Every structure is written in structure tokens, then in C-alpha cells.
Short mmCIF file of C-alpha atoms in Angstrom, two decimals:
data_model
loop_
_atom_site.label_atom_id
_atom_site.label_comp_id
_atom_site.label_asym_id
_atom_site.label_seq_id
_atom_site.Cartn_x
_atom_site.Cartn_y
_atom_site.Cartn_z
CA MET Y 1 60.48 84.69 107.00
CA CYS Y 2 63.51 86.35 105.96
CA VAL Y 3 66.57 84.16 105.24
CA TYR Y 4 70.46 84.24 104.59
CA SER Y 5 71.27 81.84 102.08
CA TYR Y 6 74.34 80.93 100.12
CA ASP Y 7 75.68 78.18 98.36
CA VAL Y 8 78.05 75.44 99.68
CA GLY Y 9 79.26 73.32 96.99
CA ALA Y 10 76.27 71.35 95.78
CA ALA Y 11 74.05 72.38 98.48
CA THR Y 12 72.38 75.97 99.52
CA VAL Y 13 72.63 76.58 103.42
CA GLU Y 14 69.71 78.83 104.59
CA MET Y 15 69.67 80.48 108.00
CA PRO Y 16 66.83 82.51 109.53
CA MET Y 17 68.01 86.01 109.89
CA SER Y 18 67.42 85.99 113.50
CA THR Y 19 70.16 83.36 113.70
CA PRO Y 20 73.16 85.36 115.41
CA LEU Y 21 76.27 85.30 112.69
CA LYS Y 22 79.72 85.73 113.18
CA PHE Y 23 81.20 88.56 111.02
CA LEU Y 24 84.84 89.26 110.07
CA LEU Y 25 85.53 92.93 109.30
CA PRO Y 26 88.91 93.84 107.73
CA VAL Y 27 89.73 97.21 108.83
CA ASP Y 28 92.51 99.36 107.46
CA GLY Y 29 91.23 102.72 108.74
CA SER Y 30 89.91 103.74 105.37
CA PRO Y 31 86.38 105.29 104.71
CA HIS Y 32 85.61 101.98 103.10
CA ALA Y 33 86.44 99.82 105.91
CA LEU Y 34 84.82 101.96 108.49
CA ALA Y 35 81.47 102.09 106.26
CA ALA Y 36 81.79 98.07 106.26
CA VAL Y 37 81.52 98.24 109.94
CA ARG Y 38 78.65 100.33 110.17
CA HIS Y 39 76.85 98.27 107.59
CA ALA Y 40 77.74 94.99 109.40
CA LEU Y 41 76.29 96.71 112.43
CA ARG Y 42 73.08 97.41 110.42
CA LEU Y 43 72.79 93.83 109.50
CA ALA Y 44 73.57 92.44 112.91
CA ALA Y 45 70.74 94.57 114.39
CA GLY Y 46 68.32 91.96 113.65
CA MET Y 47 70.33 88.90 114.83
CA PRO Y 48 70.82 89.31 118.44
CA GLY Y 49 73.78 87.31 119.87
CA SER Y 50 75.91 88.17 116.51
CA SER Y 51 79.65 88.69 117.17
CA PHE Y 52 82.50 90.35 115.23
CA VAL Y 53 86.15 89.89 114.40
CA LEU Y 54 88.09 92.91 113.65
CA VAL Y 55 91.19 92.10 111.73
CA ASN Y 56 93.99 94.39 110.44
CA VAL Y 57 96.44 92.54 108.05
CA GLN Y 58 99.85 94.53 107.95
CA PRO Y 59 101.88 93.65 104.52
CA PRO Y 60 105.22 91.86 105.03
CA ALA Y 61 108.27 94.04 105.96
CA SER Y 62 109.60 95.57 102.59
CA LEU Y 63 113.35 95.36 101.71
CA TYR Y 64 114.00 98.79 102.99
CA GLU Y 65 112.39 98.04 106.29
CA VAL Y 66 114.59 95.18 106.62
CA VAL Y 67 117.93 97.09 105.62
CA VAL Y 68 116.74 100.28 107.78
CA ALA Y 69 115.55 98.44 110.94
CA ARG Y 70 118.00 95.41 110.75
CA ASP Y 71 115.74 93.94 113.49
CA ALA Y 72 112.79 91.56 112.53
CA GLU Y 73 111.30 91.83 116.12
CA ARG Y 74 111.43 95.90 116.01
CA ILE Y 75 109.63 95.68 112.50
CA ALA Y 76 107.17 93.23 113.94
CA ASP Y 77 106.36 95.58 116.83
CA VAL Y 78 106.13 98.57 114.76
CA LYS Y 79 103.72 96.82 112.14
CA ARG Y 80 101.62 95.33 115.39
CA ASP Y 81 101.27 99.04 116.68
CA ALA Y 82 100.25 100.40 113.63
CA GLY Y 83 97.66 97.78 113.03
CA VAL Y 84 96.25 98.06 116.73
CA ASP Y 85 95.87 101.99 116.02
CA LEU Y 86 94.16 101.26 112.70
CA LEU Y 87 91.38 99.46 114.70
CA HIS Y 88 90.58 101.96 117.11
CA GLU Y 89 87.98 103.67 115.07
CA ALA Y 90 86.23 100.44 114.37
CA GLU Y 91 86.47 99.29 118.04
CA ALA Y 92 84.67 102.66 119.19
CA LEU Y 93 82.11 101.83 116.84
CA LEU Y 94 81.51 98.30 118.23
CA ASP Y 95 81.66 99.51 121.56
CA ALA Y 96 79.15 102.27 121.13
CA ALA Y 97 76.98 99.51 119.85
CA GLY Y 98 77.44 97.26 122.74
CA VAL Y 99 78.31 94.33 120.53
CA GLY Y 100 80.88 91.65 121.43
CA TYR Y 101 84.12 91.38 119.43
CA GLU Y 102 87.53 90.19 119.05
CA THR Y 103 90.68 91.69 117.43
CA GLU Y 104 93.54 90.40 115.53
CA VAL Y 105 96.56 91.96 113.85
CA ALA Y 106 98.18 89.62 111.77
CA ALA Y 107 100.98 90.16 109.22
CA GLY Y 108 101.23 88.65 105.54
CA LEU Y 109 99.54 89.00 102.48
CA PRO Y 110 95.83 90.45 103.07
CA GLU Y 111 94.19 88.87 100.28
CA HIS Y 112 95.25 85.27 101.52
CA LEU Y 113 95.03 86.14 105.33
CA ILE Y 114 91.66 87.67 105.50
CA VAL Y 115 90.20 84.21 104.11
CA ASP Y 116 92.21 82.33 106.30
CA LEU Y 117 91.06 84.40 109.61
CA ALA Y 118 87.51 84.02 108.56
CA GLU Y 119 88.03 80.17 108.56
CA ASN Y 120 90.27 79.99 111.67
CA TYR Y 121 87.58 82.18 113.45
CA GLY Y 122 84.74 80.27 112.18
CA CYS Y 123 82.98 83.26 110.73
CA ASP Y 124 79.66 83.33 108.90
CA ALA Y 125 80.38 86.03 106.72
CA ILE Y 126 82.95 88.72 105.55
CA VAL Y 127 81.88 92.16 105.37
CA MET Y 128 84.52 94.46 103.78
CA GLY Y 129 85.31 97.85 102.08
CA ALA Y 130 85.37 98.10 98.52
CA ARG Y 131 89.10 99.08 98.55
CA GLY Y 132 91.75 99.89 101.20
CA ARG Y 133 94.02 102.46 101.63
CA GLY Y 134 96.34 102.88 98.55
CA ASP Y 135 94.29 100.43 96.49
CA SER Y 136 93.85 101.01 92.91
CA PRO Y 137 90.39 100.27 92.05
CA ASP Y 138 89.57 98.50 88.85
CA ALA Y 139 86.83 99.61 86.63
CA SER Y 140 83.83 98.02 88.87
CA GLY Y 141 85.67 100.28 91.67
CA LEU Y 142 86.89 97.09 93.87
CA GLY Y 143 90.39 97.13 94.94
CA PRO Y 144 92.63 93.99 94.15
CA VAL Y 145 92.45 92.54 97.94
CA VAL Y 146 88.59 92.71 97.45
CA ARG Y 147 88.65 90.93 94.27
CA ALA Y 148 91.02 88.04 95.64
CA VAL Y 149 88.75 87.83 98.63
CA LEU Y 150 85.64 87.46 96.68
CA ALA Y 151 87.22 84.73 94.45
CA ALA Y 152 88.60 82.44 97.49
CA SER Y 153 86.24 83.04 100.30
CA PRO Y 154 84.34 79.81 101.28
CA VAL Y 155 81.87 82.21 103.09
CA PRO Y 156 79.55 85.13 101.67
CA VAL Y 157 81.30 88.51 101.30
CA THR Y 158 79.43 91.82 101.38
CA VAL Y 159 81.51 94.75 99.73
CA VAL Y 160 80.44 98.09 101.00
CA ARG Y 161 81.24 101.61 99.53
CA PRO Y 162 81.26 104.45 101.92
CA PRO Y 163 78.02 106.55 101.70
CA ARG Y 164 77.79 108.79 98.61
CA ALA Y 165 78.51 111.88 100.59
CA ASN Y 166 81.75 110.65 101.80
CA ARG Y 167 83.06 109.73 98.09
CA GLU Y 168 82.00 112.94 96.42
CA ASP Y 169 85.09 115.17 97.86
CA GLY Y 170 87.24 113.01 95.28
CA GLU Y 171 89.23 111.22 98.29
CA ASP Y 172 90.33 108.76 95.58
CA GLY Y 173 90.73 111.02 92.50
CA GLU Y 174 88.06 108.90 90.85
CA ALA Y 175 85.39 110.43 88.54
CA ARG Y 176 81.84 110.84 90.05
CA ASP Y 177 78.39 110.47 88.76
CA ASP Y 178 76.48 113.56 89.12
CA GLU Y 179 72.50 113.60 89.97
CA ALA Y 180 71.73 112.97 86.42
CA GLY Y 181 73.99 110.11 86.28
CA GLN Y 182 76.29 111.76 83.82
CA ALA Y 183 80.11 111.20 84.80
CA ALA Y 184 81.76 114.19 86.31
CA ALA Y 185 85.22 115.49 85.42
CA PRO Y 186 87.82 114.03 87.85
CA THR Y 187 88.85 116.40 90.67
CA PRO Y 188 91.85 118.38 89.82
CA ARG Y 189 94.77 117.72 92.40
CA PRO Y 190 97.18 120.63 92.93
CA ALA Y 191 100.68 120.20 91.71
CA ILE Y 192 103.31 119.78 94.63
#
């Protein structure tokens, strides 16, 4: 029997893989986040009854936004609308798979809220992209939000990179490994 196991303090929790899980899926519209949604769907395929919580965390308003808008409610509305828009592709993937899900757009620091939301929704696992939009990855290729979630999460975290074909176009400007495993030169960017 295949089991899903993880450490909780001094004990190890083991669940048969057929036990439905509730997955938290942080989504920012990036290729990494959408790859994580696809991966979570594959994980849940053998666990009928599994469910998902799609979350988008909008950062706190910047000083510029506050000065220009001068209306906290308007800023919150714009951020909420942006978050809802960023969830659409992930919702379409879950709808096509015919699985149940909940959504939430939250405002605050994603590195803290993702863990809080996983606890609040009673999630068994977090599946997230290796980095989000605009994140600067470290040497391991992980963004700062992912590193913070890995350090703080009380539930297992699966970190997903997009399929290799989606990463070779240099979308993040990093060097790629060629088929022989040699580091490729960074993709040149045109001067603007």
C-alpha cells in the first residue's frame, strides 16, 4: 500500500494514498503556479473526494497607491478584482477536471498568509510553484515566498517547477541546462 507520510512533532502521520486530501494552491497567474495546479490535480487523481483551495494573496498597498488613490476601499476593490482575475486560469483547470474547490483573495504578506490560510481551511498539503511573478529566485531556483512557506508550514509543501519546455524560452532570464547537462548561456534581452 502506498502511503502519504509526514512528521508532526515527535510523531509521523501516515495516510493511505486513497484518503482524500485538501490541497491549498497559491496562485498568482505565473507558469509556476499553474504547473502546481496541474501537479496537484495529478496527485489527487488517485484520491477521490480530494478538494482544493485556490488562494491569491495581494500585497499590502504601497505608499504610491495610497497617495494616488487616497481611498483605502478603492485600493482594496482593485486588488480584489486583480486577484479574482489571476485565479481564472486555475479555476478553469479545476472546472475541467470536475473537482470541488473554494477560492479566496486575501491581502497581506503572502509568505505569512499562505500558511495561515492552509491552517484556516484545514488543508492537508500545500502545492505551489517554485517562484511567483517577479520573484527573484535564489541559487536553488526558489523564490522568497516559497522559502518562507517551506520554513513555516505545519503541513507538507510540494514545490513545482513548470515543465522543462515551458522554462527553456528564458521567461525568467536564467541560464538553462542543455541536454548534456551543461549550463547554457543566459538568453540575451533586447535593450529598451
